[in-house]
PDB file of C-alpha atoms in Angstrom:
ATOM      1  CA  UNK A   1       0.000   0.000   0.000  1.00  0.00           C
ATOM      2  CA  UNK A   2       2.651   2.667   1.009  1.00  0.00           C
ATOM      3  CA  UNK A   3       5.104   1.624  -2.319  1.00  0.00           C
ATOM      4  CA  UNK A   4       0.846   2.406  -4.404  1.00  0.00           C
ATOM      5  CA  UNK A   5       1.220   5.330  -2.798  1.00  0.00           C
ATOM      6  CA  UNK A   6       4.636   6.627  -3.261  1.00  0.00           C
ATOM      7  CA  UNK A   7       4.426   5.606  -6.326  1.00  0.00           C
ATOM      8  CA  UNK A   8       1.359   7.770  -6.731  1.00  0.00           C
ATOM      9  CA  UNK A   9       3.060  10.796  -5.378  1.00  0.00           C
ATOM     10  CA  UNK A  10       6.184  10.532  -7.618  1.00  0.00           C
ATOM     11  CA  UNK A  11       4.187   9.861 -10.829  1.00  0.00           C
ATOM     12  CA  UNK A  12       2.052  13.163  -9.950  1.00  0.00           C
ATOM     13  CA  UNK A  13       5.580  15.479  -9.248  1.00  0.00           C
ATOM     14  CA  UNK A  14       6.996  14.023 -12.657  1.00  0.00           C
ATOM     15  CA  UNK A  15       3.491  15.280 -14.358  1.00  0.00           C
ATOM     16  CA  UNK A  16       3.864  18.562 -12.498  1.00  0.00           C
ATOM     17  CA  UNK A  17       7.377  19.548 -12.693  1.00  0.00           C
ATOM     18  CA  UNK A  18       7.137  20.306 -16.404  1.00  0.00           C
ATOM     19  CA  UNK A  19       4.280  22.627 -15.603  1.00  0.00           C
ATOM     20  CA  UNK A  20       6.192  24.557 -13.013  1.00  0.00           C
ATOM     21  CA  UNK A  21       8.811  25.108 -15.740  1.00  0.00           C
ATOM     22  CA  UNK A  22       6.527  25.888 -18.488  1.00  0.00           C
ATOM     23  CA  UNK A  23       4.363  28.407 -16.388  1.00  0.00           C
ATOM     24  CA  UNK A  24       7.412  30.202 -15.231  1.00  0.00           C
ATOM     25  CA  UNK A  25       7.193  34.102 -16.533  1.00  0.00           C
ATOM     26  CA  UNK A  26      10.286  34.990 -18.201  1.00  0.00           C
ATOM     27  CA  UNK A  27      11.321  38.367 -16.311  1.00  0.00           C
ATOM     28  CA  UNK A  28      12.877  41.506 -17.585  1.00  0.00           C
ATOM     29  CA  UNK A  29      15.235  43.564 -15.401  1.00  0.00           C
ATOM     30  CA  UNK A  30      14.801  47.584 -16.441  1.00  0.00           C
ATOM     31  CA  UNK A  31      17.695  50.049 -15.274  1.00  0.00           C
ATOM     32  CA  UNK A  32      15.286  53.140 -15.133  1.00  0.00           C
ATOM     33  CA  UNK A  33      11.720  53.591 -13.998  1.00  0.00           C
ATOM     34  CA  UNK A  34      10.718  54.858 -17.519  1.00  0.00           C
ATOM     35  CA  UNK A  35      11.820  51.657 -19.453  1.00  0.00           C
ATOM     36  CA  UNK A  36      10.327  49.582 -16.848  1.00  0.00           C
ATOM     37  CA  UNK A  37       6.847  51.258 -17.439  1.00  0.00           C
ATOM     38  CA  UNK A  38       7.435  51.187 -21.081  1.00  0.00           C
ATOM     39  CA  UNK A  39       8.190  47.430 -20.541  1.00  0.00           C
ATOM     40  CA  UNK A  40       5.017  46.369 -18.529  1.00  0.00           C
ATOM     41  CA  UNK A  41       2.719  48.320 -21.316  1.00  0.00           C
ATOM     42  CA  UNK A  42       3.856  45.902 -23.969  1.00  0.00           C
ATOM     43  CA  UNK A  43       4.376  42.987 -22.325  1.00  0.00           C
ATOM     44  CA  UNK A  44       1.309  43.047 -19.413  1.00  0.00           C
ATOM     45  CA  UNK A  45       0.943  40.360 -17.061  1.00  0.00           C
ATOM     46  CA  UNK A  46       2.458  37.818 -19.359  1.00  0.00           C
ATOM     47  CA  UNK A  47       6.341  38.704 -18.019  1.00  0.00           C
ATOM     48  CA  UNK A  48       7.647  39.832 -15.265  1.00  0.00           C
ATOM     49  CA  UNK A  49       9.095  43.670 -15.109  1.00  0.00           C
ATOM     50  CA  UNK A  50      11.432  45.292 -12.386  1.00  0.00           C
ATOM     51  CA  UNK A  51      13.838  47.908 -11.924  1.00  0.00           C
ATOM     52  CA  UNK A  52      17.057  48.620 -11.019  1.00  0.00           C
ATOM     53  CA  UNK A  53      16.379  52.215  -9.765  1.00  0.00           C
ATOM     54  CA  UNK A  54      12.994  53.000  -7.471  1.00  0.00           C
ATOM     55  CA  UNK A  55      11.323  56.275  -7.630  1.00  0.00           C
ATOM     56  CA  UNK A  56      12.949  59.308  -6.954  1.00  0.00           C
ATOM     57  CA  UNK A  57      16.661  57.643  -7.420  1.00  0.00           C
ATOM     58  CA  UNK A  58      19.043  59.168  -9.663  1.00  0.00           C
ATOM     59  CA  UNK A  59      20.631  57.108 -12.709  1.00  0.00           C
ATOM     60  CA  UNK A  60      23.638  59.279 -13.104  1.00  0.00           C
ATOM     61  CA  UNK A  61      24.369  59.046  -9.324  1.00  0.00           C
ATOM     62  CA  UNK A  62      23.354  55.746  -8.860  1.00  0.00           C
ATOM     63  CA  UNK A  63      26.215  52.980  -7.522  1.00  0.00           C
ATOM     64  CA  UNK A  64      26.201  49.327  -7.973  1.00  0.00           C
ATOM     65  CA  UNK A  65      24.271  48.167  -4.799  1.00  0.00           C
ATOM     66  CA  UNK A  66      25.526  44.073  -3.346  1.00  0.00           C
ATOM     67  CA  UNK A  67      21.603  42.682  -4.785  1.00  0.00           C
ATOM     68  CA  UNK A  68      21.960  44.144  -8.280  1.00  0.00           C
ATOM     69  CA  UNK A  69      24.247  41.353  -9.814  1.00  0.00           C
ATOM     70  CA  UNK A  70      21.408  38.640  -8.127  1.00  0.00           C
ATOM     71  CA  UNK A  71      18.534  40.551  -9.968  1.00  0.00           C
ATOM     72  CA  UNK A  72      20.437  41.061 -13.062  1.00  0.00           C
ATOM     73  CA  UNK A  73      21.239  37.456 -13.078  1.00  0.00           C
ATOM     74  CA  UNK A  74      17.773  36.448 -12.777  1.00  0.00           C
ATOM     75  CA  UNK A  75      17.071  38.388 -16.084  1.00  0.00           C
ATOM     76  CA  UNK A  76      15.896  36.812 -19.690  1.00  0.00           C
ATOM     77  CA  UNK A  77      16.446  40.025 -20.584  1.00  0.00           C
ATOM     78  CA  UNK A  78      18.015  43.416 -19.755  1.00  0.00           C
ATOM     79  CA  UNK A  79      16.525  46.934 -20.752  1.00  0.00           C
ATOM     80  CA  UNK A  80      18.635  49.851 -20.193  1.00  0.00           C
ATOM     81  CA  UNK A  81      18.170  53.229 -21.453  1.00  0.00           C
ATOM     82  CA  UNK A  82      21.981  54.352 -22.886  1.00  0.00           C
ATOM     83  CA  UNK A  83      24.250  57.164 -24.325  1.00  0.00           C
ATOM     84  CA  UNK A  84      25.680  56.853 -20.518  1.00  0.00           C
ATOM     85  CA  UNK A  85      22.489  57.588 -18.844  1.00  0.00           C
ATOM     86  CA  UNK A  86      22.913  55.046 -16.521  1.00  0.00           C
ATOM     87  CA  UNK A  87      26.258  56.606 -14.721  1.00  0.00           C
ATOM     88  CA  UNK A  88      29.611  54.571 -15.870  1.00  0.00           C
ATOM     89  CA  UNK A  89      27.417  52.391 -17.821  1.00  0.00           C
ATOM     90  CA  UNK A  90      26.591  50.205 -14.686  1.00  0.00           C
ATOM     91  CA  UNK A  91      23.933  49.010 -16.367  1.00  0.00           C
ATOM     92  CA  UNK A  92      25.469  47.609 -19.298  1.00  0.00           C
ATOM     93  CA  UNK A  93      28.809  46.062 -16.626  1.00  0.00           C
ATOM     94  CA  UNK A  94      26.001  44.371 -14.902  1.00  0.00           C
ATOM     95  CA  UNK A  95      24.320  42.890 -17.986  1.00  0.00           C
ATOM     96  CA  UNK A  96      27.957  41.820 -19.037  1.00  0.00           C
ATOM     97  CA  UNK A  97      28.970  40.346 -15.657  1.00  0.00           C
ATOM     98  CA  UNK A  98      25.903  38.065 -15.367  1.00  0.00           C
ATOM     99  CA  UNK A  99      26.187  37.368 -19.263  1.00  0.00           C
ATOM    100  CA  UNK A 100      22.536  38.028 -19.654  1.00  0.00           C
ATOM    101  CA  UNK A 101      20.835  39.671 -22.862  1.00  0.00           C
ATOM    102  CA  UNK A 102      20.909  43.534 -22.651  1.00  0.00           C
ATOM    103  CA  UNK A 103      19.163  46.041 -25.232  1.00  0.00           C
ATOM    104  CA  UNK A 104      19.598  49.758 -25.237  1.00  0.00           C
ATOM    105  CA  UNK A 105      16.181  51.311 -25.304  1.00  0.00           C
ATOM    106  CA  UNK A 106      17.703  54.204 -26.963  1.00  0.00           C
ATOM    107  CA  UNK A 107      18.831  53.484 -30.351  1.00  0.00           C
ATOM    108  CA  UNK A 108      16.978  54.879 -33.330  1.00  0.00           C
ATOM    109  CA  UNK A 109      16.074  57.792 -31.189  1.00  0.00           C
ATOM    110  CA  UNK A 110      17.078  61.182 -33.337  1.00  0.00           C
ATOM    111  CA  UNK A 111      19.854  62.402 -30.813  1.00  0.00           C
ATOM    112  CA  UNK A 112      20.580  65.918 -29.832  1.00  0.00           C
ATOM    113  CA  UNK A 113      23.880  66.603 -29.011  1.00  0.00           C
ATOM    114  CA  UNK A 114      24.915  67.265 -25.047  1.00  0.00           C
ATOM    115  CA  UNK A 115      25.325  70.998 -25.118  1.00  0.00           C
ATOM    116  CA  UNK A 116      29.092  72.535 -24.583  1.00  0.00           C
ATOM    117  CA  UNK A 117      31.348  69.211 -25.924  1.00  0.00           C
ATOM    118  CA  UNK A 118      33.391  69.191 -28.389  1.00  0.00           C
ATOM    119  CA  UNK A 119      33.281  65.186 -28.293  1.00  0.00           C
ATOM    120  CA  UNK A 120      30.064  63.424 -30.252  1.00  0.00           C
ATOM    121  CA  UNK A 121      27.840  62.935 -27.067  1.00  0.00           C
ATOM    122  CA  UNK A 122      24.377  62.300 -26.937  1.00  0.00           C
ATOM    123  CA  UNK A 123      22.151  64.053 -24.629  1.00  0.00           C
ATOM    124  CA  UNK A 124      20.376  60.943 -23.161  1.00  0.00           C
ATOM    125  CA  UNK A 125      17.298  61.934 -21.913  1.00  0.00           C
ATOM    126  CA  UNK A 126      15.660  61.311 -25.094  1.00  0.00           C
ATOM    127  CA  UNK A 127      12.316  60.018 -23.771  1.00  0.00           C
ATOM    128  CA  UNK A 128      11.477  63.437 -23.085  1.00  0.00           C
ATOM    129  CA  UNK A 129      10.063  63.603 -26.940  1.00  0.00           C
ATOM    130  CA  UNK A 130       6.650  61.401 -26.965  1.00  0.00           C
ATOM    131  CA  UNK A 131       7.985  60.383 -30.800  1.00  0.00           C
ATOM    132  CA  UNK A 132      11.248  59.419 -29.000  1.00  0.00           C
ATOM    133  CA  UNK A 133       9.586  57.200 -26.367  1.00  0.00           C
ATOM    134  CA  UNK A 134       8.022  54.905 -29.255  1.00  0.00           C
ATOM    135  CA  UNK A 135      10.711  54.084 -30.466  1.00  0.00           C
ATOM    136  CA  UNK A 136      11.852  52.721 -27.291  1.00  0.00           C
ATOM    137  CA  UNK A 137       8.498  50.985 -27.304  1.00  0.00           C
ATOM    138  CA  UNK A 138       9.294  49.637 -30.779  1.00  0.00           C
ATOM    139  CA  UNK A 139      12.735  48.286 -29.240  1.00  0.00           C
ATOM    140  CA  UNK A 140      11.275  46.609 -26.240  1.00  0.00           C
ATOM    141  CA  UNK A 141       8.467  45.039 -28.473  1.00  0.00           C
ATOM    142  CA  UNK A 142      11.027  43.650 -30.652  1.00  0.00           C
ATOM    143  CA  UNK A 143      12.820  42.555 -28.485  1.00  0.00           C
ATOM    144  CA  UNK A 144      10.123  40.619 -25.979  1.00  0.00           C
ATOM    145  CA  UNK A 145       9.241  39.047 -29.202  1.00  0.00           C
ATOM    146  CA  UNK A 146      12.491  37.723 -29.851  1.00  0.00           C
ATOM    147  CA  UNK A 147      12.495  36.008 -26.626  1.00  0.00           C
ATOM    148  CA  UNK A 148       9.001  34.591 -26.654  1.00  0.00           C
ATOM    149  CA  UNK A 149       7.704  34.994 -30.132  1.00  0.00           C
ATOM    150  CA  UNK A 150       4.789  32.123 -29.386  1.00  0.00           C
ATOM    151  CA  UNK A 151       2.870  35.201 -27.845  1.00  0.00           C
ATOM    152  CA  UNK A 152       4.022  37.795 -30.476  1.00  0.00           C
ATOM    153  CA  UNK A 153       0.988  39.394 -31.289  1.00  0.00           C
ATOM    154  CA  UNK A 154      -0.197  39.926 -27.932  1.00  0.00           C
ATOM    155  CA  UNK A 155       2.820  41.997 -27.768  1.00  0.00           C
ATOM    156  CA  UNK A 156       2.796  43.849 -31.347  1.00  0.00           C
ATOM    157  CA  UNK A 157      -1.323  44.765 -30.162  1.00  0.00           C
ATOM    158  CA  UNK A 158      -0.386  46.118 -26.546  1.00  0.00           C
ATOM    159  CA  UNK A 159       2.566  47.845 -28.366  1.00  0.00           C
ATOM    160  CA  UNK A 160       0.090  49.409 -31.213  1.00  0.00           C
ATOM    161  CA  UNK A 161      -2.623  50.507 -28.626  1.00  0.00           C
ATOM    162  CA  UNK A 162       0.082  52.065 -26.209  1.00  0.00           C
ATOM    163  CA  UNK A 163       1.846  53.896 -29.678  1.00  0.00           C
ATOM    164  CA  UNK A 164      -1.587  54.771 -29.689  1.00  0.00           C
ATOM    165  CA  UNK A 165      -1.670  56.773 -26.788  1.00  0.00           C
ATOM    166  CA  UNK A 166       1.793  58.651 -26.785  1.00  0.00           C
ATOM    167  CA  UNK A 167       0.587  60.152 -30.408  1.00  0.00           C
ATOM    168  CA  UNK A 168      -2.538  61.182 -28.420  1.00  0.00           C
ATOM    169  CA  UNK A 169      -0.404  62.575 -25.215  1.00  0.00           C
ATOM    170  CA  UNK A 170       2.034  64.295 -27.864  1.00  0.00           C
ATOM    171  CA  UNK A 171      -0.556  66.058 -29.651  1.00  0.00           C
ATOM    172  CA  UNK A 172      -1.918  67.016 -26.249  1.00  0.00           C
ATOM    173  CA  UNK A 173       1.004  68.609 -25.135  1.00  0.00           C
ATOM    174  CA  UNK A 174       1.400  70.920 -27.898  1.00  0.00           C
ATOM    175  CA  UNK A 175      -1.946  72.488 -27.149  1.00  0.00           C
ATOM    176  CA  UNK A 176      -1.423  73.352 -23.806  1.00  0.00           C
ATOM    177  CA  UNK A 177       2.088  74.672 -24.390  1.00  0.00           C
ATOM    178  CA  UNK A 178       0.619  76.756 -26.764  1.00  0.00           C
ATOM    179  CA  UNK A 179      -1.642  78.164 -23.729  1.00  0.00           C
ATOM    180  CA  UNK A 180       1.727  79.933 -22.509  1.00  0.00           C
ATOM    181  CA  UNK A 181       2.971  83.244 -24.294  1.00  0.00           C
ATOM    182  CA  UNK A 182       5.933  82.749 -26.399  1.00  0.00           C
ATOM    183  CA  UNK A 183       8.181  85.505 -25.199  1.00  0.00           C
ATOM    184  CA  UNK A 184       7.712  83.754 -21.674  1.00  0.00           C
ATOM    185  CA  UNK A 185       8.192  79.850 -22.862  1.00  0.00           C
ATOM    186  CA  UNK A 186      11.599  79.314 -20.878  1.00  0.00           C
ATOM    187  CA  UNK A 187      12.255  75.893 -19.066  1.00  0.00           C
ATOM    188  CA  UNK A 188      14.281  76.786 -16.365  1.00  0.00           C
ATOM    189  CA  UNK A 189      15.579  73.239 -14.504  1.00  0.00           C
ATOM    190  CA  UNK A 190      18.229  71.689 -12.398  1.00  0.00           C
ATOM    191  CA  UNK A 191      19.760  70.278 -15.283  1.00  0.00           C
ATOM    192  CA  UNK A 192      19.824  69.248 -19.006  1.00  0.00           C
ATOM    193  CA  UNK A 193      17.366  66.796 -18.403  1.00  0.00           C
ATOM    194  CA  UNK A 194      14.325  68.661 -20.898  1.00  0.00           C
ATOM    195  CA  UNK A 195      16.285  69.465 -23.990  1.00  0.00           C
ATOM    196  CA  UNK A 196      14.411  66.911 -26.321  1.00  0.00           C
ATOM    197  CA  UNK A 197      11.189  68.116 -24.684  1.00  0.00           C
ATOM    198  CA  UNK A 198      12.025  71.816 -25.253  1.00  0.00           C
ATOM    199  CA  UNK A 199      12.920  70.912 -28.826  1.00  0.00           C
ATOM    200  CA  UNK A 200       9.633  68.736 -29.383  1.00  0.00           C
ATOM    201  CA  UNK A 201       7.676  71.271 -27.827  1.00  0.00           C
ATOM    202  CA  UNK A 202       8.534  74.850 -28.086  1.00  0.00           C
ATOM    203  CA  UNK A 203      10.278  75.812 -25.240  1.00  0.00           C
ATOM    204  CA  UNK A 204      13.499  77.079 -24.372  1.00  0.00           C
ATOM    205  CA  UNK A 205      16.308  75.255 -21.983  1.00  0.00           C
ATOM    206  CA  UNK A 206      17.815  77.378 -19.306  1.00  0.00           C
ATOM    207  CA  UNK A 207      19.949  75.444 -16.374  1.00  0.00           C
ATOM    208  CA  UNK A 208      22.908  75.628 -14.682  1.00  0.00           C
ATOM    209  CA  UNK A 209      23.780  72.485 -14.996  1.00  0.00           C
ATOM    210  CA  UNK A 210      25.270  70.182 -17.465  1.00  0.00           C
ATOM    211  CA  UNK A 211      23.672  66.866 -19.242  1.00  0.00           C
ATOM    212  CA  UNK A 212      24.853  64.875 -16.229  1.00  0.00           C
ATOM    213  CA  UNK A 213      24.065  65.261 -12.150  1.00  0.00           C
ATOM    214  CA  UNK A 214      27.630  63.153 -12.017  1.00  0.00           C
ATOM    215  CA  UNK A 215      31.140  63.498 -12.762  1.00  0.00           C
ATOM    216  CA  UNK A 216      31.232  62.837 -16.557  1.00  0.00           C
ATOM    217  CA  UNK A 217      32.183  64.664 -19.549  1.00  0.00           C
ATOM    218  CA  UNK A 218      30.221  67.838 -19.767  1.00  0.00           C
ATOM    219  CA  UNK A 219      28.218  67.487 -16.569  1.00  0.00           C
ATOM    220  CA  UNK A 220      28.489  69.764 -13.567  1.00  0.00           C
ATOM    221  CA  UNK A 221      27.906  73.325 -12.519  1.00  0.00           C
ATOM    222  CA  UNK A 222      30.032  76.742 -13.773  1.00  0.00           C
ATOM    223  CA  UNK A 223      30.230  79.767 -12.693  1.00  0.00           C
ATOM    224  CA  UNK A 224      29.245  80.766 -16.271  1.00  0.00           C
ATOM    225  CA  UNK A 225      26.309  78.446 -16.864  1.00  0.00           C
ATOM    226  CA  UNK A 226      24.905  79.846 -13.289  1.00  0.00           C
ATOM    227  CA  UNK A 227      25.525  83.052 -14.319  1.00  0.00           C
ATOM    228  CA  UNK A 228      23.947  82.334 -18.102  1.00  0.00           C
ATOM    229  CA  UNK A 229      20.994  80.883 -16.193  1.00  0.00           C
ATOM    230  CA  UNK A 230      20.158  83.934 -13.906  1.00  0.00           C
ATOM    231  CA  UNK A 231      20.622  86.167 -17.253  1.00  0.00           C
ATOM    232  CA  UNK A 232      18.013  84.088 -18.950  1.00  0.00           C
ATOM    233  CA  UNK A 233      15.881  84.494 -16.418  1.00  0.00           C
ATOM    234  CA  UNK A 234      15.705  88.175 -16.522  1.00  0.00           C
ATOM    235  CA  UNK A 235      16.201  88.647 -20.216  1.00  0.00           C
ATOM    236  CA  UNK A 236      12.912  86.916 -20.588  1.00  0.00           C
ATOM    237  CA  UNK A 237      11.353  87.485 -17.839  1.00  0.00           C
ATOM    238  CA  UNK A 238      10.336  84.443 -16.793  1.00  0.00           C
ATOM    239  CA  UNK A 239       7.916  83.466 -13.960  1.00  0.00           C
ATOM    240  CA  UNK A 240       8.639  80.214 -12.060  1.00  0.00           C
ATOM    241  CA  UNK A 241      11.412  77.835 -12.362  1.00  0.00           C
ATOM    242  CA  UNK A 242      11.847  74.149 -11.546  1.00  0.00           C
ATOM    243  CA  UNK A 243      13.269  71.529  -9.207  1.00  0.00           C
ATOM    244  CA  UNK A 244      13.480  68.255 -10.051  1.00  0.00           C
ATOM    245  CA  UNK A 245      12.546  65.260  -7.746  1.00  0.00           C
ATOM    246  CA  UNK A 246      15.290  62.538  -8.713  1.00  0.00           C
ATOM    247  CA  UNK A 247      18.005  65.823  -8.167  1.00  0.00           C
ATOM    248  CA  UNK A 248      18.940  68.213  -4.967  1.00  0.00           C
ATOM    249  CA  UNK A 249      17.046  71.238  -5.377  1.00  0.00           C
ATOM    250  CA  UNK A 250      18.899  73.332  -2.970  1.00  0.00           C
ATOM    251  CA  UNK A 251      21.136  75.474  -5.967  1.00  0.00           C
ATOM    252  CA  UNK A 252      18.128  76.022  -7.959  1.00  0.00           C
ATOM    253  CA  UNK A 253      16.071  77.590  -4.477  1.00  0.00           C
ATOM    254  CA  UNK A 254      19.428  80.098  -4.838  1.00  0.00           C
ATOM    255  CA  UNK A 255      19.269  80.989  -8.225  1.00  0.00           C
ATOM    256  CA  UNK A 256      15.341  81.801  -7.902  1.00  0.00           C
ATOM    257  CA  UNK A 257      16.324  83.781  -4.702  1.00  0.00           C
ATOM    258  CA  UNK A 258      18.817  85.699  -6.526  1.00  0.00           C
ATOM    259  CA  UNK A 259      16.473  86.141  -9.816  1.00  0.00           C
ATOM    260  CA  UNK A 260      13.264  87.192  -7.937  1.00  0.00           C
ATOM    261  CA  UNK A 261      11.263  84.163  -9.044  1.00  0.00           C
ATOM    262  CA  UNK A 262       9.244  81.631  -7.906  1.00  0.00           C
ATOM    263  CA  UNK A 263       9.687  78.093  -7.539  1.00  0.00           C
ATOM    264  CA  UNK A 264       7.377  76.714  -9.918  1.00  0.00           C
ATOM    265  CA  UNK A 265       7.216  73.339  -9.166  1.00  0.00           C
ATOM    266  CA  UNK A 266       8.708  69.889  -8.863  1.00  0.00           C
ATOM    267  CA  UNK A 267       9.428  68.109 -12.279  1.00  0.00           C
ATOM    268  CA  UNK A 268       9.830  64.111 -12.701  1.00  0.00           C
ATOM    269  CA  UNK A 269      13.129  64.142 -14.938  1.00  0.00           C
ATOM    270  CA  UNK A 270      15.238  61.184 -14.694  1.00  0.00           C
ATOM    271  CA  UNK A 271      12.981  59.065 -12.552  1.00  0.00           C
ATOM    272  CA  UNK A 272       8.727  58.868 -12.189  1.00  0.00           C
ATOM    273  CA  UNK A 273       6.849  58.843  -9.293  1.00  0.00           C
ATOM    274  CA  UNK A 274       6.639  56.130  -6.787  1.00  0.00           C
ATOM    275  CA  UNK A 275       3.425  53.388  -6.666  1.00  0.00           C
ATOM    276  CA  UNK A 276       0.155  55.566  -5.910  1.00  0.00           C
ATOM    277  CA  UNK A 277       1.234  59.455  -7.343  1.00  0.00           C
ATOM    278  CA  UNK A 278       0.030  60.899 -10.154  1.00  0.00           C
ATOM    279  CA  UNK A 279       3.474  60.165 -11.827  1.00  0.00           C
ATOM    280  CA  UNK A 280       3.477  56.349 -11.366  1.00  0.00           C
ATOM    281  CA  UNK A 281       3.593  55.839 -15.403  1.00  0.00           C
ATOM    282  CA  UNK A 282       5.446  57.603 -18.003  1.00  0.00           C
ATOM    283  CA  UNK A 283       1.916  59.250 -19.264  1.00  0.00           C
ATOM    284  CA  UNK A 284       1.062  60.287 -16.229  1.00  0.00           C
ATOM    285  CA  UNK A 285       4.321  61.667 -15.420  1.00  0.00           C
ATOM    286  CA  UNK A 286       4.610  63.969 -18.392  1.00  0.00           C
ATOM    287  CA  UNK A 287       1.196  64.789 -18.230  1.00  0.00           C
ATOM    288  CA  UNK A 288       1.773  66.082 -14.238  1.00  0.00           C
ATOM    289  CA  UNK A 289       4.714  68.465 -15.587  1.00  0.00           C
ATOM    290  CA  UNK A 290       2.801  70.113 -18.819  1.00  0.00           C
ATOM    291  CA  UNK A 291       0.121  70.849 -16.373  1.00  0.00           C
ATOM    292  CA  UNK A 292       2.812  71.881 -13.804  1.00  0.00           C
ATOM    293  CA  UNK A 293       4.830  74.013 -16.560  1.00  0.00           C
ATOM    294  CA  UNK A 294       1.684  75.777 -17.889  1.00  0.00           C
ATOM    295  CA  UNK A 295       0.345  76.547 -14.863  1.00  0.00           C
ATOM    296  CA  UNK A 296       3.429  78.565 -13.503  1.00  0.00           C
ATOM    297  CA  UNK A 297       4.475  80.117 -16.475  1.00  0.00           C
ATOM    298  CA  UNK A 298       1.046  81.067 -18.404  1.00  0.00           C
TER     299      UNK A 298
END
C-alpha cells in the first residue's frame, strides 16, 4: 500500500514539474523607472518587469548596490536606457557580468547633441520627446518578441494601442504649451534633463547644470552656466522655475532667490513617481509636468 502510494506521489511530481517550468514568466530587469513602465505596457501580465532604480533615485548618481548582480542574473532580458544615462554604464557592466541579454532602449532615437562638448555625445534623456519614447516601445516590443515569439501578437497589439496613446499625449502637449505666451516659454531646470522636450515642444532650456548630475564629460555646474541661467531668467522674464525630484534642489532655491522668481514646481526628470502618485507611469508623469509648466508660467 505505502510503495501504491509513493508511487502515486512521484508519478504526480513528474506530471507537475514540467508545468512549473513551463508556467514560469520569463522576467525583464529595467535600469530606469521609464523603461520599466514602457516594458510592462507591452508585455502586461504575461512577463515579469522590475527595476534597477525605485522612484525618486538618480541614474547618473546611482552605484552598484551588493543585490543588483542577483537581480540582473535572474534576467531573460536586460533593458537599459543608454548614451551613458545610466552613470559609468553600470547598467550595461552588470548585464555583461551576469552574461545576460541587454538592449539599449535608446537606439533609433534622433539624438541631440549634449550641449558645450566638443566630443560626439548624446544628450540621453531622449524620452522626453513622446515620438522618441516609441521608439523605445518599438525596441522593447522587438525585443520581448524575440524572446518569446509564441505570444508575439499579444505583444505587437499592446505595443500598437500604447503607440496609440503617446501620439494622443504628444498632440496634447502641444496644445497646452501653446496656452503659454511665447516671449515667456523658458524651461528653467536643475539640469539638461528637458532638452528633447524643449525641442519637441517649443520651449526654451535654461539650467545651470550640465547633461549629467555626475562626474562625466560635460556634466556639472560653472560659474558661467549659473551666471547664463540667472541672465536668462531676466532677459525673458520668466515666472517660475523648476526643481526636479530625482536631483537636490537646494542650488536652484538660490538661483530663484537671486532672480526674484518663484519656484514653480517639482518636475519628474530622470525618474517617475513612486506606486500611488500621479506620476506612477510615463503618461502620467509627463502629463503632471505640462500641467505643472503651464500653470506657472502662463
Amino acid at each position: 500500500m505505502f510503495l501504491r502510494l509513493l508511487s502515486a506521489l512521484l508519478l504526480g511530481l513528474s506530471l507537475f514539474g514540467p508545468l512549473v517550468a513551463e508556467d514560469r514568466k520569463p522576467v525583464i530587469v529595467c535600469s530606469t523607472t521609464q523603461v520599466a513602465d514602457f516594458a510592462r505596457q507591452v508585455v502586461g501580465d504575461r512577463m515579469i518587469v522590475k527595476s534597477v532604480l525605485a522612484a525618486g533615485q538618480d541614474p547618473h548618481l546611482y552605484e552598484k548596490k551588493p543585490g543588483d548582480a542577483q537581480l540582473v542574473s535572474t534576467a531573460d532580458l536586460c533593458l537599459e536606457n543608454g548614451w551613458h544615462l545610466e552613470g559609468n554604464d553600470w547598467m550595461r557592466k552588470l548585464a555583461e557580468q551576469s552574461g545576460r541579454p541587454l538592449v539599449t532602449c535608446v537606439e533609433g532615437c534622433k539624438s541631440l547633441k549634449v550641449p558645450g562638448v566638443e566630443q560626439a555625445m548624446h544628450d540621453p534623456h531622449a524620452w522626453f520627446s513622446c515620438t522618441n519614447a516609441a521608439t523605445y516601445v518599438r525596441n522593447i516590443r522587438d525585443a520581448v518578441i524575440k524572446i518569446d515569439p509564441e505570444h508575439a501578437e499579444e505583444y505587437r497589439s499592446r505595443a500598437a494601442l500604447y503607440l496609440d496613446e503617446l501620439r494622443t499625449l504628444h498632440s496634447w502637449i502641444l496644445r497646452e504649451i501653446n496656452k503659454i505666451p511665447v516671449e515667456q516659454r523658458v524651461l528653467v531646470t536643475s539640469h539638461d534633463a528637458f532638452n528633447y522636450f524643449c525641442q519637441a515642444y517649443g520651449l526654451k532650456a535654461a539650467t545651470p547644470v550640465g547633461w549629467s548630475t555626475g562626474n562625466e564629460i560635460g556634466a556639472g555646474i560653472t560659474p558661467e552656466r549659473r551666471q547664463e541661467t540667472i541672465d536668462s531668467i531676466l532677459q525673458h522674464k520668466v515666472k517660475a522655475i523648476f526643481v526636479e525630484t530625482s536631483v537636490n534642489p537646494t542650488m536652484v532655491r538660490e538661483i530663484a532667490r537671486e532672480a526674484h522668481v518663484e519656484i514653480g514646481g517639482e518636475l519628474y526628470s530622470d525618474s517617475m513617481g513612486a506606486e500611488g502618485t500621479a506620476g506612477e507611469t510615463y503618461i502620467g508623469m509627463m502629463r503632471e509636468n505640462v500641467i505643472t509648466i503651464v500653470q506657472a508660467l502662463r
